[in-house]
Amino acid sequence: MDKPENKPLWQRLGWLVGIWALSVLALGAVAYLLRMVMTAAGLSTH
């Protein structure tokens, strides 16, 4: 079996930061959508 190449540290950290940022954005989008649904249903967030 071929040994996987070791990518540079900056590239591996870039992927890590990119995936983290996308997951944070996705979580924020879901929270925003849930808040819109709750507001449309007459529920208050405060």
Short mmCIF file of N, CA, C and O in Angstrom, two decimals:
data_model
loop_
_atom_site.label_atom_id
_atom_site.label_comp_id
_atom_site.label_asym_id
_atom_site.label_seq_id
_atom_site.Cartn_x
_atom_site.Cartn_y
_atom_site.Cartn_z
N MET A 1 0.85 -1.20 0.00
CA MET A 1 0.00 0.00 0.00
C MET A 1 0.88 1.24 0.00
O MET A 1 1.94 1.26 0.61
N ASP A 2 0.40 2.26 -0.67
CA ASP A 2 1.15 3.51 -0.72
C ASP A 2 0.97 4.27 0.58
O ASP A 2 -0.12 4.33 1.15
N LYS A 3 2.07 4.87 1.01
CA LYS A 3 2.01 5.71 2.21
C LYS A 3 1.44 7.08 1.82
O LYS A 3 1.87 7.66 0.83
N PRO A 4 0.44 7.58 2.57
CA PRO A 4 -0.12 8.89 2.22
C PRO A 4 0.93 9.99 2.37
O PRO A 4 1.78 9.93 3.25
N GLU A 5 0.85 10.98 1.48
CA GLU A 5 1.81 12.07 1.54
C GLU A 5 1.54 12.93 2.77
O GLU A 5 0.41 13.14 3.17
N ASN A 6 2.63 13.41 3.37
CA ASN A 6 2.49 14.36 4.47
C ASN A 6 2.40 15.75 3.88
O ASN A 6 3.33 16.23 3.27
N LYS A 7 1.25 16.36 4.02
CA LYS A 7 1.04 17.70 3.49
C LYS A 7 1.68 18.70 4.46
O LYS A 7 1.86 18.42 5.63
N PRO A 8 1.98 19.90 3.96
CA PRO A 8 2.56 20.91 4.84
C PRO A 8 1.60 21.26 5.99
O PRO A 8 0.39 21.16 5.84
N LEU A 9 2.18 21.69 7.09
CA LEU A 9 1.38 22.02 8.26
C LEU A 9 0.36 23.11 7.96
O LEU A 9 -0.79 23.02 8.37
N TRP A 10 0.76 24.14 7.20
CA TRP A 10 -0.17 25.23 6.92
C TRP A 10 -1.37 24.75 6.13
O TRP A 10 -2.48 25.24 6.31
N GLN A 11 -1.16 23.74 5.27
CA GLN A 11 -2.27 23.22 4.47
C GLN A 11 -3.22 22.40 5.34
O GLN A 11 -4.44 22.51 5.22
N ARG A 12 -2.66 21.61 6.24
CA ARG A 12 -3.52 20.82 7.13
C ARG A 12 -4.29 21.73 8.09
O ARG A 12 -5.48 21.51 8.35
N LEU A 13 -3.63 22.77 8.60
CA LEU A 13 -4.32 23.71 9.48
C LEU A 13 -5.37 24.51 8.71
O LEU A 13 -6.43 24.83 9.26
N GLY A 14 -5.09 24.80 7.44
CA GLY A 14 -6.08 25.50 6.61
C GLY A 14 -7.36 24.69 6.46
O GLY A 14 -8.45 25.23 6.55
N TRP A 15 -7.21 23.40 6.20
CA TRP A 15 -8.38 22.53 6.10
C TRP A 15 -9.14 22.50 7.42
O TRP A 15 -10.38 22.57 7.45
N LEU A 16 -8.41 22.40 8.52
CA LEU A 16 -9.05 22.35 9.84
C LEU A 16 -9.85 23.63 10.10
O LEU A 16 -11.01 23.57 10.50
N VAL A 17 -9.24 24.77 9.83
CA VAL A 17 -9.92 26.05 10.05
C VAL A 17 -11.11 26.20 9.10
O VAL A 17 -12.17 26.67 9.50
N GLY A 18 -10.94 25.77 7.85
CA GLY A 18 -12.03 25.86 6.88
C GLY A 18 -13.23 25.02 7.27
O GLY A 18 -14.37 25.48 7.21
N ILE A 19 -12.97 23.79 7.69
CA ILE A 19 -14.07 22.91 8.10
C ILE A 19 -14.74 23.46 9.36
O ILE A 19 -15.97 23.44 9.48
N TRP A 20 -13.95 23.97 10.29
CA TRP A 20 -14.51 24.56 11.51
C TRP A 20 -15.40 25.76 11.16
O TRP A 20 -16.52 25.88 11.67
N ALA A 21 -14.91 26.64 10.28
CA ALA A 21 -15.68 27.83 9.92
C ALA A 21 -16.99 27.45 9.23
O ALA A 21 -18.04 28.03 9.52
N LEU A 22 -16.94 26.47 8.33
CA LEU A 22 -18.17 26.03 7.66
C LEU A 22 -19.16 25.42 8.65
O LEU A 22 -20.37 25.63 8.53
N SER A 23 -18.65 24.69 9.63
CA SER A 23 -19.57 24.10 10.61
C SER A 23 -20.20 25.18 11.49
O SER A 23 -21.38 25.08 11.83
N VAL A 24 -19.44 26.20 11.84
CA VAL A 24 -20.00 27.30 12.63
C VAL A 24 -21.06 28.05 11.82
O VAL A 24 -22.12 28.39 12.34
N LEU A 25 -20.77 28.30 10.53
CA LEU A 25 -21.75 28.97 9.68
C LEU A 25 -23.02 28.13 9.51
O LEU A 25 -24.13 28.66 9.53
N ALA A 26 -22.86 26.83 9.35
CA ALA A 26 -24.02 25.95 9.20
C ALA A 26 -24.86 25.96 10.47
O ALA A 26 -26.09 26.01 10.41
N LEU A 27 -24.22 25.91 11.62
CA LEU A 27 -24.94 25.95 12.89
C LEU A 27 -25.69 27.27 13.04
O LEU A 27 -26.84 27.29 13.48
N GLY A 28 -25.04 28.37 12.67
CA GLY A 28 -25.70 29.67 12.73
C GLY A 28 -26.90 29.74 11.81
O GLY A 28 -27.93 30.31 12.17
N ALA A 29 -26.78 29.17 10.61
CA ALA A 29 -27.90 29.18 9.66
C ALA A 29 -29.08 28.38 10.21
O ALA A 29 -30.23 28.80 10.09
N VAL A 30 -28.80 27.23 10.79
CA VAL A 30 -29.88 26.41 11.37
C VAL A 30 -30.55 27.15 12.52
O VAL A 30 -31.78 27.17 12.63
N ALA A 31 -29.76 27.78 13.38
CA ALA A 31 -30.32 28.54 14.49
C ALA A 31 -31.19 29.69 14.00
O ALA A 31 -32.27 29.95 14.53
N TYR A 32 -30.72 30.37 12.94
CA TYR A 32 -31.49 31.48 12.37
C TYR A 32 -32.81 30.99 11.79
O TYR A 32 -33.86 31.61 12.00
N LEU A 33 -32.77 29.88 11.07
CA LEU A 33 -34.00 29.32 10.50
C LEU A 33 -34.97 28.90 11.59
O LEU A 33 -36.18 29.14 11.49
N LEU A 34 -34.47 28.26 12.64
CA LEU A 34 -35.35 27.88 13.75
C LEU A 34 -35.97 29.09 14.41
O LEU A 34 -37.15 29.08 14.78
N ARG A 35 -35.19 30.16 14.54
CA ARG A 35 -35.71 31.38 15.15
C ARG A 35 -36.81 31.98 14.28
O ARG A 35 -37.83 32.47 14.78
N MET A 36 -36.61 31.96 12.93
CA MET A 36 -37.65 32.46 12.03
C MET A 36 -38.92 31.63 12.13
O MET A 36 -40.02 32.18 12.14
N VAL A 37 -38.80 30.32 12.22
CA VAL A 37 -39.97 29.43 12.33
C VAL A 37 -40.68 29.70 13.64
O VAL A 37 -41.92 29.78 13.68
N MET A 38 -39.93 29.86 14.72
CA MET A 38 -40.56 30.13 16.01
C MET A 38 -41.29 31.48 16.00
O MET A 38 -42.40 31.58 16.53
N THR A 39 -40.69 32.48 15.37
CA THR A 39 -41.33 33.79 15.29
C THR A 39 -42.61 33.70 14.45
O THR A 39 -43.64 34.29 14.80
N ALA A 40 -42.56 32.97 13.35
CA ALA A 40 -43.73 32.81 12.50
C ALA A 40 -44.86 32.07 13.21
O ALA A 40 -46.03 32.30 12.95
N ALA A 41 -44.50 31.21 14.16
CA ALA A 41 -45.49 30.45 14.91
C ALA A 41 -46.04 31.23 16.09
O ALA A 41 -46.87 30.75 16.84
N GLY A 42 -45.53 32.46 16.29
CA GLY A 42 -46.03 33.30 17.36
C GLY A 42 -45.27 33.16 18.66
O GLY A 42 -45.69 33.67 19.69
N LEU A 43 -44.16 32.47 18.61
CA LEU A 43 -43.33 32.33 19.82
C LEU A 43 -42.33 33.47 19.89
O LEU A 43 -41.89 33.99 18.87
N SER A 44 -41.98 33.87 21.09
CA SER A 44 -41.04 34.97 21.28
C SER A 44 -39.72 34.42 21.80
O SER A 44 -39.69 33.46 22.57
N THR A 45 -38.62 35.07 21.40
CA THR A 45 -37.30 34.65 21.87
C THR A 45 -36.86 35.44 23.11
O THR A 45 -35.79 35.21 23.63
N HIS A 46 -37.70 36.35 23.57
CA HIS A 46 -37.34 37.10 24.79
C HIS A 46 -38.54 37.28 25.69
O HIS A 46 -39.63 37.02 25.43
#
